[in-house]
Amino acid sequence: MDLNSIIRAASPPRLGLTHNRVIPSRHVIQCVYRFDSSNALGGLNFTPGGRYDWQSSCAILASKVVSQQQDTEKSGGADGISAVNGHHTHDLVPVKAAETPSAFPKPLSIADLLPAPMHGSQLRVAYQGVPGAYSEAAAGKAYPNCEAIPCDQFEVAFQAVELWIADRAVLPVENSLGGSIHRNYDLLLRHRLHIVGEVQLPVHHCLLALSGVRMEYLTRVISHPQALSQCEHTITKLGLNVAREAVDDTAGAAEYIATNNLRDTAAIASAKAAKLYGLQILADGIQDDCSNVTRFVMLAREPIIPRTDRPFKTSIVFAHEKGTSVLFKVLSAFAFRNINLTKIESRPHRNSPIRVVEDGNEGTAKHFEYMFYVDFEASMAELRAQNALAEVQEFTSFLRVLGSYPMDMTPWIPSREEN
């Protein structure tokens, strides 16, 4: 089926066109096609007239619509529904509503996308995980009163913003104990979103189990791999002889125990997750180090305008030319201008991971090629930052500014639970 032939052109809400919005909480819309990530960057094509074509291969077509109220648009379509969020529907098939709907929103998946938000509506922020995850808390800290959209994968959160399903994404990039989240660094390069801010969230782990379960009855502890490693010594001190099992996220571990009524299993998650899923807290603050902080970045489709009236941070990624001392020359461009580097991270160059060097006397040598991610404390509105990048560009084969954004300057108290 040719998707482009059935996707109708739509105008952005800011152009003043009338959209008949269906309340997202009362409809479940599921796409009949799997998303093709190779076409992710072609979702919106702008024309000089100011209009765009919604040409994502995972369009807002539905095979399932569950309605809990009478809709005003009953002029056509399946079950009397002719339009969803201003888009005409095609081949809508009504299905019977679930008898016991979940109390929490289902994580957004590649094959299950909601309609795009209307202009002026509540800010929608995508995060990876389920309700009760630390990423949800970070989204609430970054954007108070936002509508948090759970996603089952990091890449789905990127795509949700690219496809106008969400306005922002808040994703972790590094932890003070576990280090960098490499998956998100790779996705920053693959997608064309911009970093528009950062937020640092203290991580406060709890040991959760079903009500009435005692520690001595536990045989297994499940959580995210980093959470397990961050609580390893404390679990040993508690005298627990349990198996450690890794799952996708901390709150998902709590949800799994509550859903399956597992009385021999505990989860490492937040106190909020315990409240949401009806679990008791067996032990509070079980992280090995109270100085446990995760740094999140806020992503948007458009960059913000750099300023000089407050501390800014800039993130870049580059690949160096073949030769010696290139990295030293790049770093010297910042040192010469007294620009402080806060992070440098190397990741394999996926397009050319290995460089082969032929030497008639020594033989053949193989060198790994890398992309370098650098964060530095300066705004792109500052002349010194502009000059530094101009010099860096002379020694690199590729240079991209991921974002120039305000630094998170909020005070932080170690081992304090974020509400």
Coordinates of C-alpha atoms in Angstrom, one line a residue:
M1 CA 0.0 0.0 0.0
D2 CA 1.3 3.4 -0.9
L3 CA 1.0 5.4 2.3
N4 CA 1.7 8.8 0.6
S5 CA -1.4 8.3 -1.5
I6 CA -3.7 8.1 1.5
I7 CA -2.1 10.6 3.8
R8 CA -4.0 13.9 3.6
A9 CA -2.1 17.2 3.8
A10 CA -2.7 19.2 7.0
S11 CA -1.8 22.7 8.2
P12 CA 0.0 23.4 11.5
P13 CA -2.4 24.6 14.2
R14 CA -0.6 27.9 14.4
L15 CA -1.9 28.8 10.9
G16 CA -5.3 29.3 12.4
L17 CA -7.1 26.4 10.7
T18 CA -9.9 24.8 12.7
H19 CA -9.1 21.3 14.0
N20 CA -11.7 19.0 15.5
R21 CA -9.8 17.5 18.4
V22 CA -10.7 14.2 19.9
I23 CA -9.7 13.9 23.5
P24 CA -6.6 11.6 23.5
S25 CA -7.5 10.1 26.9
R26 CA -10.7 8.8 25.5
H27 CA -9.4 7.2 22.3
V28 CA -6.8 4.6 21.6
I29 CA -5.3 4.9 18.0
Q30 CA -3.1 2.2 16.8
C31 CA -1.2 2.2 13.5
V32 CA -1.5 -0.7 11.1
Y33 CA 2.1 -0.3 9.9
R34 CA 5.4 -0.7 11.6
F35 CA 7.5 2.5 11.6
D36 CA 10.3 2.7 9.2
S37 CA 13.2 4.4 10.9
S38 CA 15.0 5.1 7.7
N39 CA 12.3 7.6 6.8
A40 CA 12.2 9.2 10.2
L41 CA 13.7 12.4 8.9
G42 CA 11.2 12.8 6.1
G43 CA 8.2 13.2 8.3
L44 CA 7.6 16.9 7.6
N45 CA 8.2 18.7 4.3
F46 CA 7.8 22.5 4.4
T47 CA 6.9 24.4 1.4
P48 CA 7.3 28.2 0.7
G49 CA 3.6 28.6 1.2
G50 CA 3.9 27.7 4.9
R51 CA 2.1 24.4 4.6
Y52 CA 3.4 21.0 5.3
D53 CA 2.6 17.4 4.3
W54 CA 2.3 14.8 7.0
Q55 CA 4.3 12.2 5.2
S56 CA 5.5 10.0 8.0
S57 CA 5.4 6.3 7.0
C58 CA 3.8 5.7 10.4
A59 CA 0.9 8.1 9.7
I60 CA -2.1 8.7 11.9
L61 CA -4.1 5.9 10.4
A62 CA -6.0 3.6 12.6
S63 CA -7.1 0.0 12.8
K64 CA -8.6 0.5 16.2
V65 CA -10.6 3.3 17.8
V66 CA -12.2 2.9 21.2
S67 CA -14.6 5.8 22.0
Q68 CA -16.1 6.4 25.4
Q69 CA -18.2 9.4 24.4
Q70 CA -20.4 10.6 21.6
D71 CA -18.3 12.4 19.0
T72 CA -19.7 15.4 17.1
E73 CA -18.3 14.2 13.8
K74 CA -20.7 11.4 12.6
S75 CA -20.9 12.2 9.0
G76 CA -19.0 9.1 7.9
G77 CA -16.3 6.6 8.6
A78 CA -16.5 3.5 10.7
D79 CA -18.8 3.6 13.7
G80 CA -19.7 7.2 12.9
I81 CA -16.2 8.6 13.3
S82 CA -15.0 10.6 10.3
A83 CA -12.0 12.6 11.6
V84 CA -9.5 12.3 14.4
N85 CA -7.7 15.5 15.4
G86 CA -8.6 17.1 12.2
H87 CA -7.3 14.2 10.0
H88 CA -9.8 12.2 7.9
T89 CA -9.7 8.5 8.9
H90 CA -9.4 5.6 6.6
D91 CA -10.7 2.1 7.2
L92 CA -11.4 2.5 10.8
V93 CA -12.5 -0.8 12.4
P94 CA -14.4 -0.5 15.7
V95 CA -13.3 -2.8 18.4
K96 CA -14.7 -3.7 21.8
A97 CA -13.2 -1.7 24.7
A98 CA -11.1 -3.6 27.2
E99 CA -13.0 -4.8 30.2
T100 CA -10.3 -3.8 32.7
P101 CA -8.4 -0.8 31.2
S102 CA -5.1 0.0 32.8
A103 CA -5.0 2.7 35.3
F104 CA -1.8 4.1 33.7
P105 CA -1.1 5.1 30.1
K106 CA 0.4 2.4 28.0
P107 CA 4.0 3.2 26.9
L108 CA 4.1 4.6 23.4
S109 CA 5.6 2.2 20.9
I110 CA 6.7 2.5 17.3
A111 CA 3.5 0.9 16.1
D112 CA 1.2 2.7 18.5
L113 CA 1.2 6.5 18.0
L114 CA -1.3 9.1 19.2
P115 CA -2.4 12.1 17.3
A116 CA -0.2 15.2 17.3
P117 CA -1.0 17.9 19.9
M118 CA -2.9 21.0 18.9
H119 CA -1.2 24.4 19.1
G120 CA -1.8 26.0 22.5
S121 CA -2.6 22.8 24.3
Q122 CA -0.7 21.4 27.3
L123 CA 3.0 20.8 26.6
R124 CA 3.5 17.1 25.9
V125 CA 6.9 15.7 27.0
A126 CA 8.1 12.2 26.0
Y127 CA 10.2 10.0 28.3
Q128 CA 11.4 6.4 28.3
G129 CA 9.7 4.1 30.8
V130 CA 6.4 3.8 32.6
P131 CA 4.7 6.0 35.2
G132 CA 6.8 6.2 38.3
A133 CA 10.1 6.1 36.4
Y134 CA 12.9 8.5 37.3
S135 CA 12.7 9.9 33.7
E136 CA 9.1 10.9 34.4
A137 CA 10.2 12.8 37.5
A138 CA 12.9 14.5 35.4
A139 CA 10.3 15.5 32.8
G140 CA 8.2 17.0 35.6
K141 CA 11.1 18.9 37.0
A142 CA 12.1 20.2 33.5
Y143 CA 8.5 21.1 32.5
P144 CA 6.2 21.5 35.5
N145 CA 2.5 20.7 34.8
C146 CA 3.4 19.1 31.5
E147 CA 1.6 16.0 30.0
A148 CA 4.2 13.2 30.3
I149 CA 4.1 10.6 27.5
P150 CA 5.7 7.3 28.4
C151 CA 7.6 5.5 25.6
D152 CA 8.8 2.0 25.6
Q153 CA 12.2 2.8 23.9
F154 CA 14.6 5.7 23.8
E155 CA 14.3 5.9 20.0
V156 CA 10.5 6.1 20.2
A157 CA 10.9 9.3 22.4
F158 CA 13.0 10.8 19.7
Q159 CA 10.5 9.9 17.0
A160 CA 7.6 11.2 19.0
V161 CA 9.1 14.7 18.9
E162 CA 10.1 14.5 15.2
L163 CA 6.6 13.4 14.2
W164 CA 5.0 16.2 16.3
I165 CA 3.4 13.7 18.6
A166 CA 5.3 15.3 21.6
D167 CA 6.6 18.8 21.9
R168 CA 9.7 17.8 23.9
A169 CA 11.6 14.8 25.1
V170 CA 13.6 14.4 28.3
L171 CA 16.2 11.6 28.2
P172 CA 19.1 10.6 30.4
V173 CA 22.7 10.9 29.0
E174 CA 24.9 10.2 32.1
N175 CA 24.9 9.1 35.7
S176 CA 27.4 10.1 38.4
L177 CA 28.0 6.4 39.2
G178 CA 27.1 4.5 36.1
G179 CA 28.6 6.9 33.5
S180 CA 27.2 7.7 30.1
I181 CA 24.1 6.2 28.5
H182 CA 25.7 5.4 25.2
R183 CA 22.5 4.6 23.4
N184 CA 21.3 8.1 23.7
Y185 CA 24.6 9.6 22.5
D186 CA 24.2 7.5 19.4
L187 CA 20.6 8.6 18.9
L188 CA 21.6 12.3 19.3
L189 CA 23.7 11.9 16.2
R190 CA 21.2 9.8 14.2
H191 CA 18.3 12.2 14.7
R192 CA 18.0 15.9 14.1
L193 CA 16.7 17.1 17.4
H194 CA 18.3 19.9 19.4
I195 CA 19.3 20.1 23.0
V196 CA 17.4 23.0 24.6
G197 CA 18.1 22.4 28.2
E198 CA 19.4 20.1 30.9
V199 CA 18.1 18.9 34.3
Q200 CA 20.0 17.0 37.0
L201 CA 17.9 14.6 39.2
P202 CA 19.1 13.0 42.4
V203 CA 18.4 9.2 42.4
H204 CA 16.9 7.8 45.6
H205 CA 16.4 4.0 45.4
C206 CA 14.0 1.9 47.5
L207 CA 13.5 -1.8 47.9
L208 CA 9.9 -2.6 47.1
A209 CA 7.7 -5.7 47.5
L210 CA 4.1 -6.7 47.8
S211 CA 2.3 -5.9 51.1
G212 CA 3.1 -8.4 53.8
V213 CA 6.3 -9.8 52.2
R214 CA 9.3 -10.0 54.4
M215 CA 12.9 -9.7 53.4
E216 CA 13.9 -13.3 54.4
Y217 CA 11.3 -14.7 51.9
L218 CA 12.8 -12.9 48.9
T219 CA 14.7 -15.0 46.3
R220 CA 15.1 -12.4 43.5
V221 CA 15.6 -8.7 43.0
I222 CA 14.8 -7.1 39.7
S223 CA 15.5 -3.6 38.3
H224 CA 17.3 -1.6 35.7
P225 CA 21.0 -2.8 35.3
Q226 CA 22.4 0.5 36.6
A227 CA 20.0 0.5 39.6
L228 CA 21.2 -3.0 40.5
S229 CA 24.8 -2.0 40.3
Q230 CA 24.2 1.2 42.3
C231 CA 22.7 -0.8 45.2
E232 CA 24.9 -3.9 45.1
H233 CA 26.8 -3.3 48.4
T234 CA 23.7 -2.3 50.3
I235 CA 21.8 -5.4 49.2
T236 CA 24.7 -7.5 50.4
K237 CA 24.7 -5.6 53.8
L238 CA 21.0 -6.4 54.2
G239 CA 21.9 -10.1 54.2
L240 CA 19.8 -10.8 51.1
N241 CA 20.8 -14.0 49.3
V242 CA 18.9 -13.2 46.1
A243 CA 19.4 -13.5 42.4
R244 CA 19.7 -10.2 40.5
E245 CA 17.7 -9.9 37.3
A246 CA 17.8 -6.9 34.9
V247 CA 14.7 -5.4 33.3
D248 CA 14.1 -2.4 31.1
D249 CA 13.5 0.2 33.8
T250 CA 13.0 0.6 37.5
A251 CA 9.3 1.5 37.6
G252 CA 8.6 -1.3 35.1
A253 CA 10.1 -3.7 37.6
A254 CA 7.6 -2.5 40.3
E255 CA 4.7 -2.8 37.8
Y256 CA 5.8 -6.3 36.9
I257 CA 5.7 -7.5 40.5
A258 CA 2.3 -5.9 41.2
T259 CA 0.8 -7.2 37.9
N260 CA 2.0 -10.8 38.4
N261 CA 1.6 -10.9 42.3
L262 CA 5.1 -12.0 42.8
R263 CA 5.7 -12.6 46.5
D264 CA 9.2 -13.9 46.3
T265 CA 10.5 -10.9 44.2
A266 CA 11.5 -7.3 45.2
A267 CA 12.1 -4.4 42.9
I268 CA 14.6 -1.5 43.1
A269 CA 12.6 1.7 42.2
S270 CA 11.4 5.0 43.5
A271 CA 9.0 5.7 46.4
K272 CA 6.6 7.1 43.8
A273 CA 6.6 3.8 42.0
A274 CA 5.7 2.1 45.3
K275 CA 2.7 4.4 45.7
L276 CA 1.5 4.0 42.1
Y277 CA 1.7 0.2 42.1
G278 CA 0.6 -0.4 45.7
L279 CA 3.9 -1.9 47.0
Q280 CA 5.5 -1.5 50.4
I281 CA 8.9 -0.1 51.0
L282 CA 11.1 -2.7 52.7
A283 CA 14.2 -0.5 52.7
D284 CA 14.6 3.2 51.9
G285 CA 17.7 4.9 50.4
I286 CA 19.5 1.8 49.4
Q287 CA 21.9 3.4 46.9
D288 CA 25.5 2.7 47.8
D289 CA 26.5 6.4 47.2
C290 CA 24.2 9.2 48.4
S291 CA 25.8 11.4 45.6
N292 CA 23.9 9.6 42.9
V293 CA 22.7 12.0 40.2
T294 CA 21.4 11.4 36.7
R295 CA 21.7 14.2 34.1
F296 CA 18.9 14.5 31.5
V297 CA 18.8 16.6 28.4
M298 CA 15.7 18.3 27.0
L299 CA 15.2 17.8 23.2
A300 CA 13.1 19.9 20.8
R301 CA 12.6 20.2 17.0
E302 CA 14.0 23.7 17.0
P303 CA 17.0 25.1 18.8
I304 CA 16.7 28.0 21.3
I305 CA 18.4 31.4 20.8
P306 CA 21.7 31.4 22.8
R307 CA 22.1 34.2 25.4
T308 CA 24.8 35.6 27.5
D309 CA 22.8 36.8 30.6
R310 CA 23.0 33.4 32.3
P311 CA 25.4 30.4 32.3
F312 CA 25.1 28.4 29.1
K313 CA 26.5 25.0 28.0
T314 CA 27.1 23.9 24.5
S315 CA 27.3 20.3 23.2
I316 CA 29.1 19.4 20.0
V317 CA 30.1 16.2 18.2
F318 CA 33.0 15.9 15.7
A319 CA 35.1 13.4 13.8
H320 CA 38.8 14.2 13.3
E321 CA 40.8 14.1 10.1
K322 CA 43.4 11.4 9.7
G323 CA 46.7 12.4 11.3
T324 CA 48.4 12.7 14.7
S325 CA 47.8 15.2 17.5
V326 CA 44.4 16.2 16.1
L327 CA 42.5 15.7 19.3
F328 CA 45.1 17.7 21.1
K329 CA 44.7 20.6 18.6
V330 CA 41.0 20.5 19.0
L331 CA 41.1 20.6 22.8
S332 CA 43.7 23.4 22.6
A333 CA 41.2 25.6 20.8
F334 CA 39.1 25.6 24.0
A335 CA 42.0 25.8 26.4
F336 CA 43.5 28.8 24.6
R337 CA 40.3 30.7 25.2
N338 CA 39.7 29.6 28.8
I339 CA 36.6 27.6 27.9
N340 CA 36.0 24.9 30.5
L341 CA 35.2 21.4 29.2
T342 CA 32.6 19.5 31.3
K343 CA 32.6 16.3 29.4
I344 CA 34.3 14.5 26.5
E345 CA 33.0 11.1 25.3
S346 CA 34.2 9.0 22.4
R347 CA 32.0 6.6 20.4
P348 CA 32.9 4.4 17.5
H349 CA 32.5 5.9 14.1
R350 CA 29.8 3.7 12.6
N351 CA 30.4 4.6 9.0
S352 CA 34.1 3.9 9.1
P353 CA 34.9 2.1 12.4
I354 CA 38.4 1.0 11.4
R355 CA 41.2 2.8 9.5
V356 CA 43.9 0.6 7.9
V357 CA 47.4 2.1 7.6
E358 CA 49.9 0.5 5.2
D359 CA 53.5 0.8 6.2
G360 CA 56.1 -0.8 4.0
N361 CA 58.5 -1.4 6.9
E362 CA 56.2 -2.2 9.8
G363 CA 53.3 -3.9 7.9
T364 CA 49.6 -3.1 8.2
A365 CA 48.1 -1.3 11.2
K366 CA 44.5 -1.0 12.1
H367 CA 43.2 2.0 14.1
F368 CA 39.8 2.5 15.5
E369 CA 37.9 5.6 14.3
Y370 CA 35.8 7.6 16.8
M371 CA 33.3 10.3 17.0
F372 CA 33.9 12.7 19.9
Y373 CA 31.1 14.3 22.0
V374 CA 32.2 17.4 23.9
D375 CA 30.3 19.7 26.4
F376 CA 31.8 23.1 27.2
E377 CA 30.7 26.0 29.4
A378 CA 30.0 28.8 27.0
S379 CA 27.2 30.1 24.9
M380 CA 27.2 30.2 21.1
A381 CA 26.3 33.9 21.5
E382 CA 29.9 34.5 22.9
L383 CA 32.6 35.4 20.4
R384 CA 35.1 33.1 22.1
A385 CA 32.9 30.1 21.5
Q386 CA 32.4 31.0 17.9
N387 CA 36.1 31.4 17.3
A388 CA 36.9 28.1 19.1
L389 CA 34.5 26.2 16.8
A390 CA 35.9 28.0 13.8
E391 CA 39.3 26.7 14.7
V392 CA 38.0 23.2 15.6
Q393 CA 36.5 23.0 12.1
E394 CA 39.9 23.3 10.5
F395 CA 41.0 20.0 12.1
T396 CA 37.8 18.0 11.8
S397 CA 36.1 16.2 8.9
F398 CA 32.7 16.6 10.6
L399 CA 31.4 19.0 13.2
R400 CA 27.8 19.5 14.5
V401 CA 26.4 21.6 17.3
L402 CA 23.9 19.5 19.2
G403 CA 22.7 22.5 21.2
S404 CA 23.5 25.6 23.2
Y405 CA 21.3 25.7 26.3
P406 CA 21.1 27.1 29.9
M407 CA 22.9 25.1 32.5
D408 CA 20.9 23.5 35.4
M409 CA 21.9 25.8 38.3
T410 CA 19.2 24.6 40.8
P411 CA 20.5 23.6 44.2
W412 CA 20.8 19.9 45.0
I413 CA 20.7 18.1 48.3
P414 CA 22.2 14.6 48.2
S415 CA 20.0 11.5 48.8
R416 CA 16.8 13.5 48.8
E417 CA 13.7 12.1 47.2
E418 CA 12.3 14.0 44.3
N419 CA 8.6 14.4 44.5

